[in-house]
Amino acid sequence: MSQFKEEFSWYPYFLIIDLEATCCNQQSVPRNEMEIIEIGAVMVDYDSLSAVDEFQTFIQPVRHPQLTPFCTELTSIQQSDVDDAPLFAAAINLLKEWMASYEPALFCSWGDYDKSQFEQDCRYHQIPYPFPSAHLNLKTQFSRSQGYSKKYGMTGALKRAGISLEGTHHRGIDDARNMARLMPWIVGKK
């Protein structure tokens, strides 16, 4: 943990985020037009590695407002969940208000997809990116700290750590909670 500790020790919190986005298995929603439809976030204390707070919101998509059957099946997010949800800019304001109590926090996600999707949506909606430049790829860090050459998906990492998946996979808040449970392995304390 020493190299990890030196690099990130000035952050009192890990901000673990998992996003769900519009999607389709038949190319009707191109990758560059996918939009965030759920933000799930868990704030984890750096010292104790315990979850101290959570944030979740659905977001109303505007480019492809009708969820595809594939998206609903994959995420379990229903059309009714997003129809009355805040638009992206309002959802980001809610997230920023919640994050303000925990600054500075290190933005973490499983892989780089979530960071890229936030950047894409911020560009499209012409609003500032809400995080500092630092981002921790938990997928890479898990393999590094555990000495694995292979990079595991979140469910594979849970299995390697002997932790059962809780909640529904591909639901932002549930996946963020599961990542928070992996933090002792990610930082090399287990």
JSON list of C-alpha atoms in Angstrom, two decimals:
[
{"chain": "A", "resi": 1, "resn": "MET", "atom": "CA", "xyz": [0.00, 0.00, 0.00]},
{"chain": "A", "resi": 2, "resn": "SER", "atom": "CA", "xyz": [3.00, 2.32, 0.37]},
{"chain": "A", "resi": 3, "resn": "GLN", "atom": "CA", "xyz": [3.14, 3.44, -3.28]},
{"chain": "A", "resi": 4, "resn": "PHE", "atom": "CA", "xyz": [-0.64, 3.80, -3.27]},
{"chain": "A", "resi": 5, "resn": "LYS", "atom": "CA", "xyz": [-0.56, 5.67, 0.04]},
{"chain": "A", "resi": 6, "resn": "GLU", "atom": "CA", "xyz": [2.07, 8.16, -1.20]},
{"chain": "A", "resi": 7, "resn": "GLU", "atom": "CA", "xyz": [0.14, 8.91, -4.36]},
{"chain": "A", "resi": 8, "resn": "PHE", "atom": "CA", "xyz": [-3.34, 9.40, -2.88]},
{"chain": "A", "resi": 9, "resn": "SER", "atom": "CA", "xyz": [-2.94, 10.00, 0.87]},
{"chain": "A", "resi": 10, "resn": "TRP", "atom": "CA", "xyz": [-3.93, 13.66, 0.75]},
{"chain": "A", "resi": 11, "resn": "TYR", "atom": "CA", "xyz": [-7.48, 12.71, -0.29]},
{"chain": "A", "resi": 12, "resn": "PRO", "atom": "CA", "xyz": [-9.59, 12.07, 2.83]},
{"chain": "A", "resi": 13, "resn": "TYR", "atom": "CA", "xyz": [-12.28, 10.37, 0.74]},
{"chain": "A", "resi": 14, "resn": "PHE", "atom": "CA", "xyz": [-12.70, 8.04, -2.23]},
{"chain": "A", "resi": 15, "resn": "LEU", "atom": "CA", "xyz": [-15.67, 9.05, -4.41]},
{"chain": "A", "resi": 16, "resn": "ILE", "atom": "CA", "xyz": [-16.72, 5.77, -6.02]},
{"chain": "A", "resi": 17, "resn": "ILE", "atom": "CA", "xyz": [-19.02, 6.31, -8.98]},
{"chain": "A", "resi": 18, "resn": "ASP", "atom": "CA", "xyz": [-20.79, 3.92, -11.29]},
{"chain": "A", "resi": 19, "resn": "LEU", "atom": "CA", "xyz": [-22.87, 5.11, -14.23]},
{"chain": "A", "resi": 20, "resn": "GLU", "atom": "CA", "xyz": [-25.51, 3.52, -16.34]},
{"chain": "A", "resi": 21, "resn": "ALA", "atom": "CA", "xyz": [-26.18, 4.92, -19.80]},
{"chain": "A", "resi": 22, "resn": "THR", "atom": "CA", "xyz": [-28.53, 4.55, -22.73]},
{"chain": "A", "resi": 23, "resn": "CYS", "atom": "CA", "xyz": [-27.48, 1.60, -24.85]},
{"chain": "A", "resi": 24, "resn": "CYS", "atom": "CA", "xyz": [-28.58, -0.82, -27.52]},
{"chain": "A", "resi": 25, "resn": "ASN", "atom": "CA", "xyz": [-27.33, -4.12, -28.88]},
{"chain": "A", "resi": 26, "resn": "GLN", "atom": "CA", "xyz": [-28.44, -3.22, -32.43]},
{"chain": "A", "resi": 27, "resn": "GLN", "atom": "CA", "xyz": [-26.48, 0.05, -32.98]},
{"chain": "A", "resi": 28, "resn": "SER", "atom": "CA", "xyz": [-29.56, 2.29, -32.71]},
{"chain": "A", "resi": 29, "resn": "VAL", "atom": "CA", "xyz": [-27.72, 4.21, -29.96]},
{"chain": "A", "resi": 30, "resn": "PRO", "atom": "CA", "xyz": [-24.18, 4.95, -31.23]},
{"chain": "A", "resi": 31, "resn": "ARG", "atom": "CA", "xyz": [-21.43, 4.95, -28.58]},
{"chain": "A", "resi": 32, "resn": "ASN", "atom": "CA", "xyz": [-20.86, 8.69, -29.03]},
{"chain": "A", "resi": 33, "resn": "GLU", "atom": "CA", "xyz": [-24.58, 9.35, -28.37]},
{"chain": "A", "resi": 34, "resn": "MET", "atom": "CA", "xyz": [-24.94, 7.27, -25.22]},
{"chain": "A", "resi": 35, "resn": "GLU", "atom": "CA", "xyz": [-26.16, 9.34, -22.26]},
{"chain": "A", "resi": 36, "resn": "ILE", "atom": "CA", "xyz": [-25.95, 8.82, -18.54]},
{"chain": "A", "resi": 37, "resn": "ILE", "atom": "CA", "xyz": [-29.26, 7.66, -17.10]},
{"chain": "A", "resi": 38, "resn": "GLU", "atom": "CA", "xyz": [-28.10, 6.83, -13.57]},
{"chain": "A", "resi": 39, "resn": "ILE", "atom": "CA", "xyz": [-25.37, 8.08, -11.26]},
{"chain": "A", "resi": 40, "resn": "GLY", "atom": "CA", "xyz": [-24.64, 5.86, -8.28]},
{"chain": "A", "resi": 41, "resn": "ALA", "atom": "CA", "xyz": [-22.01, 7.15, -5.85]},
{"chain": "A", "resi": 42, "resn": "VAL", "atom": "CA", "xyz": [-20.58, 5.98, -2.55]},
{"chain": "A", "resi": 43, "resn": "MET", "atom": "CA", "xyz": [-18.26, 8.13, -0.46]},
{"chain": "A", "resi": 44, "resn": "VAL", "atom": "CA", "xyz": [-15.62, 6.03, 1.32]},
{"chain": "A", "resi": 45, "resn": "ASP", "atom": "CA", "xyz": [-13.42, 7.29, 4.15]},
{"chain": "A", "resi": 46, "resn": "TYR", "atom": "CA", "xyz": [-9.72, 6.96, 3.25]},
{"chain": "A", "resi": 47, "resn": "ASP", "atom": "CA", "xyz": [-8.56, 5.79, 6.69]},
{"chain": "A", "resi": 48, "resn": "SER", "atom": "CA", "xyz": [-11.31, 3.35, 7.64]},
{"chain": "A", "resi": 49, "resn": "LEU", "atom": "CA", "xyz": [-12.24, 2.32, 4.08]},
{"chain": "A", "resi": 50, "resn": "SER", "atom": "CA", "xyz": [-15.87, 2.36, 5.17]},
{"chain": "A", "resi": 51, "resn": "ALA", "atom": "CA", "xyz": [-18.77, 3.90, 3.29]},
{"chain": "A", "resi": 52, "resn": "VAL", "atom": "CA", "xyz": [-19.90, 7.14, 4.91]},
{"chain": "A", "resi": 53, "resn": "ASP", "atom": "CA", "xyz": [-22.58, 8.35, 2.49]},
{"chain": "A", "resi": 54, "resn": "GLU", "atom": "CA", "xyz": [-24.37, 7.57, -0.77]},
{"chain": "A", "resi": 55, "resn": "PHE", "atom": "CA", "xyz": [-25.88, 9.47, -3.68]},
{"chain": "A", "resi": 56, "resn": "GLN", "atom": "CA", "xyz": [-28.13, 8.21, -6.44]},
{"chain": "A", "resi": 57, "resn": "THR", "atom": "CA", "xyz": [-30.13, 9.87, -9.18]},
{"chain": "A", "resi": 58, "resn": "PHE", "atom": "CA", "xyz": [-31.66, 8.90, -12.46]},
{"chain": "A", "resi": 59, "resn": "ILE", "atom": "CA", "xyz": [-31.21, 11.28, -15.40]},
{"chain": "A", "resi": 60, "resn": "GLN", "atom": "CA", "xyz": [-33.63, 11.97, -18.21]},
{"chain": "A", "resi": 61, "resn": "PRO", "atom": "CA", "xyz": [-31.94, 11.27, -21.56]},
{"chain": "A", "resi": 62, "resn": "VAL", "atom": "CA", "xyz": [-32.56, 13.76, -24.38]},
{"chain": "A", "resi": 63, "resn": "ARG", "atom": "CA", "xyz": [-30.77, 12.34, -27.44]},
{"chain": "A", "resi": 64, "resn": "HIS", "atom": "CA", "xyz": [-32.50, 8.96, -27.28]},
{"chain": "A", "resi": 65, "resn": "PRO", "atom": "CA", "xyz": [-35.24, 9.55, -24.71]},
{"chain": "A", "resi": 66, "resn": "GLN", "atom": "CA", "xyz": [-36.86, 6.13, -25.16]},
{"chain": "A", "resi": 67, "resn": "LEU", "atom": "CA", "xyz": [-34.88, 3.37, -23.43]},
{"chain": "A", "resi": 68, "resn": "THR", "atom": "CA", "xyz": [-34.30, 0.32, -25.58]},
{"chain": "A", "resi": 69, "resn": "PRO", "atom": "CA", "xyz": [-35.51, -3.09, -24.39]},
{"chain": "A", "resi": 70, "resn": "PHE", "atom": "CA", "xyz": [-31.82, -4.12, -24.20]},
{"chain": "A", "resi": 71, "resn": "CYS", "atom": "CA", "xyz": [-31.01, -1.18, -21.91]},
{"chain": "A", "resi": 72, "resn": "THR", "atom": "CA", "xyz": [-33.96, -1.92, -19.62]},
{"chain": "A", "resi": 73, "resn": "GLU", "atom": "CA", "xyz": [-33.07, -5.61, -19.46]},
{"chain": "A", "resi": 74, "resn": "LEU", "atom": "CA", "xyz": [-29.37, -4.92, -18.80]},
{"chain": "A", "resi": 75, "resn": "THR", "atom": "CA", "xyz": [-29.82, -2.22, -16.15]},
{"chain": "A", "resi": 76, "resn": "SER", "atom": "CA", "xyz": [-33.33, -2.91, -14.77]},
{"chain": "A", "resi": 77, "resn": "ILE", "atom": "CA", "xyz": [-33.93, 0.84, -15.18]},
{"chain": "A", "resi": 78, "resn": "GLN", "atom": "CA", "xyz": [-37.47, 1.45, -16.38]},
{"chain": "A", "resi": 79, "resn": "GLN", "atom": "CA", "xyz": [-38.72, 4.18, -18.69]},
{"chain": "A", "resi": 80, "resn": "SER", "atom": "CA", "xyz": [-40.75, 5.58, -15.77]},
{"chain": "A", "resi": 81, "resn": "ASP", "atom": "CA", "xyz": [-37.51, 5.96, -13.75]},
{"chain": "A", "resi": 82, "resn": "VAL", "atom": "CA", "xyz": [-36.04, 8.38, -16.30]},
{"chain": "A", "resi": 83, "resn": "ASP", "atom": "CA", "xyz": [-39.17, 10.12, -17.64]},
{"chain": "A", "resi": 84, "resn": "ASP", "atom": "CA", "xyz": [-39.54, 12.33, -14.56]},
{"chain": "A", "resi": 85, "resn": "ALA", "atom": "CA", "xyz": [-35.86, 12.39, -13.60]},
{"chain": "A", "resi": 86, "resn": "PRO", "atom": "CA", "xyz": [-33.81, 15.60, -13.65]},
{"chain": "A", "resi": 87, "resn": "LEU", "atom": "CA", "xyz": [-32.00, 16.60, -16.82]},
{"chain": "A", "resi": 88, "resn": "PHE", "atom": "CA", "xyz": [-28.22, 16.17, -16.91]},
{"chain": "A", "resi": 89, "resn": "ALA", "atom": "CA", "xyz": [-27.27, 19.68, -15.76]},
{"chain": "A", "resi": 90, "resn": "ALA", "atom": "CA", "xyz": [-29.66, 19.55, -12.79]},
{"chain": "A", "resi": 91, "resn": "ALA", "atom": "CA", "xyz": [-28.42, 16.07, -11.84]},
{"chain": "A", "resi": 92, "resn": "ILE", "atom": "CA", "xyz": [-24.80, 17.26, -11.92]},
{"chain": "A", "resi": 93, "resn": "ASN", "atom": "CA", "xyz": [-25.73, 20.18, -9.66]},
{"chain": "A", "resi": 94, "resn": "LEU", "atom": "CA", "xyz": [-27.29, 17.72, -7.19]},
{"chain": "A", "resi": 95, "resn": "LEU", "atom": "CA", "xyz": [-24.14, 15.59, -7.32]},
{"chain": "A", "resi": 96, "resn": "LYS", "atom": "CA", "xyz": [-21.89, 18.61, -6.79]},
{"chain": "A", "resi": 97, "resn": "GLU", "atom": "CA", "xyz": [-23.97, 19.77, -3.80]},
{"chain": "A", "resi": 98, "resn": "TRP", "atom": "CA", "xyz": [-23.65, 16.31, -2.24]},
{"chain": "A", "resi": 99, "resn": "MET", "atom": "CA", "xyz": [-19.89, 16.07, -2.97]},
{"chain": "A", "resi": 100, "resn": "ALA", "atom": "CA", "xyz": [-19.19, 19.51, -1.44]},
{"chain": "A", "resi": 101, "resn": "SER", "atom": "CA", "xyz": [-19.31, 18.09, 2.10]},
{"chain": "A", "resi": 102, "resn": "TYR", "atom": "CA", "xyz": [-16.50, 15.66, 1.28]},
{"chain": "A", "resi": 103, "resn": "GLU", "atom": "CA", "xyz": [-13.93, 17.72, -0.60]},
{"chain": "A", "resi": 104, "resn": "PRO", "atom": "CA", "xyz": [-11.36, 16.83, -1.63]},
{"chain": "A", "resi": 105, "resn": "ALA", "atom": "CA", "xyz": [-12.41, 13.36, -2.75]},
{"chain": "A", "resi": 106, "resn": "LEU", "atom": "CA", "xyz": [-10.65, 11.19, -5.30]},
{"chain": "A", "resi": 107, "resn": "PHE", "atom": "CA", "xyz": [-12.95, 10.25, -8.20]},
{"chain": "A", "resi": 108, "resn": "CYS", "atom": "CA", "xyz": [-12.82, 6.46, -8.63]},
{"chain": "A", "resi": 109, "resn": "SER", "atom": "CA", "xyz": [-14.54, 4.09, -11.04]},
{"chain": "A", "resi": 110, "resn": "TRP", "atom": "CA", "xyz": [-14.13, 0.55, -12.35]},
{"chain": "A", "resi": 111, "resn": "GLY", "atom": "CA", "xyz": [-12.20, 1.24, -15.53]},
{"chain": "A", "resi": 112, "resn": "ASP", "atom": "CA", "xyz": [-12.14, 4.52, -17.44]},
{"chain": "A", "resi": 113, "resn": "TYR", "atom": "CA", "xyz": [-15.60, 4.30, -19.01]},
{"chain": "A", "resi": 114, "resn": "ASP", "atom": "CA", "xyz": [-17.36, 6.37, -16.33]},
{"chain": "A", "resi": 115, "resn": "LYS", "atom": "CA", "xyz": [-14.82, 9.20, -16.59]},
{"chain": "A", "resi": 116, "resn": "SER", "atom": "CA", "xyz": [-15.09, 9.22, -20.40]},
{"chain": "A", "resi": 117, "resn": "GLN", "atom": "CA", "xyz": [-18.89, 9.14, -20.29]},
{"chain": "A", "resi": 118, "resn": "PHE", "atom": "CA", "xyz": [-18.96, 12.10, -17.88]},
{"chain": "A", "resi": 119, "resn": "GLU", "atom": "CA", "xyz": [-16.61, 14.02, -20.19]},
{"chain": "A", "resi": 120, "resn": "GLN", "atom": "CA", "xyz": [-18.76, 13.21, -23.23]},
{"chain": "A", "resi": 121, "resn": "ASP", "atom": "CA", "xyz": [-22.02, 14.24, -21.55]},
{"chain": "A", "resi": 122, "resn": "CYS", "atom": "CA", "xyz": [-20.50, 17.44, -20.16]},
{"chain": "A", "resi": 123, "resn": "ARG", "atom": "CA", "xyz": [-19.29, 18.41, -23.65]},
{"chain": "A", "resi": 124, "resn": "TYR", "atom": "CA", "xyz": [-22.69, 17.67, -25.18]},
{"chain": "A", "resi": 125, "resn": "HIS", "atom": "CA", "xyz": [-24.60, 19.62, -22.52]},
{"chain": "A", "resi": 126, "resn": "GLN", "atom": "CA", "xyz": [-21.93, 22.35, -22.42]},
{"chain": "A", "resi": 127, "resn": "ILE", "atom": "CA", "xyz": [-21.38, 22.25, -18.69]},
{"chain": "A", "resi": 128, "resn": "PRO", "atom": "CA", "xyz": [-18.07, 22.05, -16.80]},
{"chain": "A", "resi": 129, "resn": "TYR", "atom": "CA", "xyz": [-16.68, 18.64, -15.89]},
{"chain": "A", "resi": 130, "resn": "PRO", "atom": "CA", "xyz": [-17.51, 18.28, -12.17]},
{"chain": "A", "resi": 131, "resn": "PHE", "atom": "CA", "xyz": [-14.37, 16.53, -10.92]},
{"chain": "A", "resi": 132, "resn": "PRO", "atom": "CA", "xyz": [-10.74, 17.48, -10.37]},
{"chain": "A", "resi": 133, "resn": "SER", "atom": "CA", "xyz": [-8.35, 16.02, -12.91]},
{"chain": "A", "resi": 134, "resn": "ALA", "atom": "CA", "xyz": [-7.33, 13.03, -10.73]},
{"chain": "A", "resi": 135, "resn": "HIS", "atom": "CA", "xyz": [-9.10, 9.74, -11.36]},
{"chain": "A", "resi": 136, "resn": "LEU", "atom": "CA", "xyz": [-8.34, 6.31, -9.93]},
{"chain": "A", "resi": 137, "resn": "ASN", "atom": "CA", "xyz": [-9.09, 3.33, -12.17]},
{"chain": "A", "resi": 138, "resn": "LEU", "atom": "CA", "xyz": [-10.17, 0.77, -9.55]},
{"chain": "A", "resi": 139, "resn": "LYS", "atom": "CA", "xyz": [-9.94, -2.10, -12.03]},
{"chain": "A", "resi": 140, "resn": "THR", "atom": "CA", "xyz": [-6.25, -1.44, -12.68]},
{"chain": "A", "resi": 141, "resn": "GLN", "atom": "CA", "xyz": [-5.51, -0.72, -9.02]},
{"chain": "A", "resi": 142, "resn": "PHE", "atom": "CA", "xyz": [-7.20, -3.95, -7.84]},
{"chain": "A", "resi": 143, "resn": "SER", "atom": "CA", "xyz": [-4.99, -6.06, -10.14]},
{"chain": "A", "resi": 144, "resn": "ARG", "atom": "CA", "xyz": [-1.89, -4.06, -9.23]},
{"chain": "A", "resi": 145, "resn": "SER", "atom": "CA", "xyz": [-2.40, -4.33, -5.47]},
{"chain": "A", "resi": 146, "resn": "GLN", "atom": "CA", "xyz": [-3.30, -8.03, -5.64]},
{"chain": "A", "resi": 147, "resn": "GLY", "atom": "CA", "xyz": [-0.44, -8.91, -7.98]},
{"chain": "A", "resi": 148, "resn": "TYR", "atom": "CA", "xyz": [-2.65, -10.07, -10.84]},
{"chain": "A", "resi": 149, "resn": "SER", "atom": "CA", "xyz": [-1.53, -9.61, -14.43]},
{"chain": "A", "resi": 150, "resn": "LYS", "atom": "CA", "xyz": [-5.14, -9.93, -15.63]},
{"chain": "A", "resi": 151, "resn": "LYS", "atom": "CA", "xyz": [-7.62, -7.10, -15.12]},
{"chain": "A", "resi": 152, "resn": "TYR", "atom": "CA", "xyz": [-10.92, -8.34, -13.75]},
{"chain": "A", "resi": 153, "resn": "GLY", "atom": "CA", "xyz": [-14.41, -7.02, -14.19]},
{"chain": "A", "resi": 154, "resn": "MET", "atom": "CA", "xyz": [-16.08, -6.01, -10.96]},
{"chain": "A", "resi": 155, "resn": "THR", "atom": "CA", "xyz": [-17.89, -9.34, -10.54]},
{"chain": "A", "resi": 156, "resn": "GLY", "atom": "CA", "xyz": [-14.64, -11.22, -11.18]},
{"chain": "A", "resi": 157, "resn": "ALA", "atom": "CA", "xyz": [-12.85, -9.08, -8.60]},
{"chain": "A", "resi": 158, "resn": "LEU", "atom": "CA", "xyz": [-15.61, -9.77, -6.06]},
{"chain": "A", "resi": 159, "resn": "LYS", "atom": "CA", "xyz": [-15.17, -13.51, -6.67]},
{"chain": "A", "resi": 160, "resn": "ARG", "atom": "CA", "xyz": [-11.38, -13.26, -6.28]},
{"chain": "A", "resi": 161, "resn": "ALA", "atom": "CA", "xyz": [-11.91, -11.43, -2.98]},
{"chain": "A", "resi": 162, "resn": "GLY", "atom": "CA", "xyz": [-14.49, -13.96, -1.79]},
{"chain": "A", "resi": 163, "resn": "ILE", "atom": "CA", "xyz": [-17.27, -11.34, -1.65]},
{"chain": "A", "resi": 164, "resn": "SER", "atom": "CA", "xyz": [-20.75, -12.05, -2.95]},
{"chain": "A", "resi": 165, "resn": "LEU", "atom": "CA", "xyz": [-22.38, -9.56, -5.31]},
{"chain": "A", "resi": 166, "resn": "GLU", "atom": "CA", "xyz": [-25.09, -7.59, -3.53]},
{"chain": "A", "resi": 167, "resn": "GLY", "atom": "CA", "xyz": [-27.96, -5.88, -5.32]},
{"chain": "A", "resi": 168, "resn": "THR", "atom": "CA", "xyz": [-28.44, -5.80, -9.06]},
{"chain": "A", "resi": 169, "resn": "HIS", "atom": "CA", "xyz": [-25.40, -5.80, -11.34]},
{"chain": "A", "resi": 170, "resn": "HIS", "atom": "CA", "xyz": [-25.53, -2.91, -13.86]},
{"chain": "A", "resi": 171, "resn": "ARG", "atom": "CA", "xyz": [-27.40, -0.66, -11.47]},
{"chain": "A", "resi": 172, "resn": "GLY", "atom": "CA", "xyz": [-25.23, 2.32, -10.66]},
{"chain": "A", "resi": 173, "resn": "ILE", "atom": "CA", "xyz": [-25.83, 2.52, -6.93]},
{"chain": "A", "resi": 174, "resn": "ASP", "atom": "CA", "xyz": [-25.52, -1.24, -6.39]},
{"chain": "A", "resi": 175, "resn": "ASP", "atom": "CA", "xyz": [-22.29, -1.49, -8.38]},
{"chain": "A", "resi": 176, "resn": "ALA", "atom": "CA", "xyz": [-20.83, 1.51, -6.52]},
{"chain": "A", "resi": 177, "resn": "ARG", "atom": "CA", "xyz": [-21.69, -0.19, -3.20]},
{"chain": "A", "resi": 178, "resn": "ASN", "atom": "CA", "xyz": [-19.97, -3.39, -4.34]},
{"chain": "A", "resi": 179, "resn": "MET", "atom": "CA", "xyz": [-16.87, -1.45, -5.39]},
{"chain": "A", "resi": 180, "resn": "ALA", "atom": "CA", "xyz": [-16.81, 0.21, -1.96]},
{"chain": "A", "resi": 181, "resn": "ARG", "atom": "CA", "xyz": [-16.77, -3.25, -0.39]},
{"chain": "A", "resi": 182, "resn": "LEU", "atom": "CA", "xyz": [-13.68, -4.08, -2.49]},
{"chain": "A", "resi": 183, "resn": "MET", "atom": "CA", "xyz": [-11.65, -1.08, -1.29]},
{"chain": "A", "resi": 184, "resn": "PRO", "atom": "CA", "xyz": [-9.49, -3.04, 1.23]},
{"chain": "A", "resi": 185, "resn": "TRP", "atom": "CA", "xyz": [-8.33, -5.26, -1.66]},
{"chain": "A", "resi": 186, "resn": "ILE", "atom": "CA", "xyz": [-7.99, -2.31, -4.04]},
{"chain": "A", "resi": 187, "resn": "VAL", "atom": "CA", "xyz": [-5.65, -0.39, -1.73]},
{"chain": "A", "resi": 188, "resn": "GLY", "atom": "CA", "xyz": [-3.75, -3.56, -0.75]},
{"chain": "A", "resi": 189, "resn": "LYS", "atom": "CA", "xyz": [-4.88, -3.92, 2.87]},
{"chain": "A", "resi": 190, "resn": "LYS", "atom": "CA", "xyz": [-6.20, -7.45, 2.19]}
]
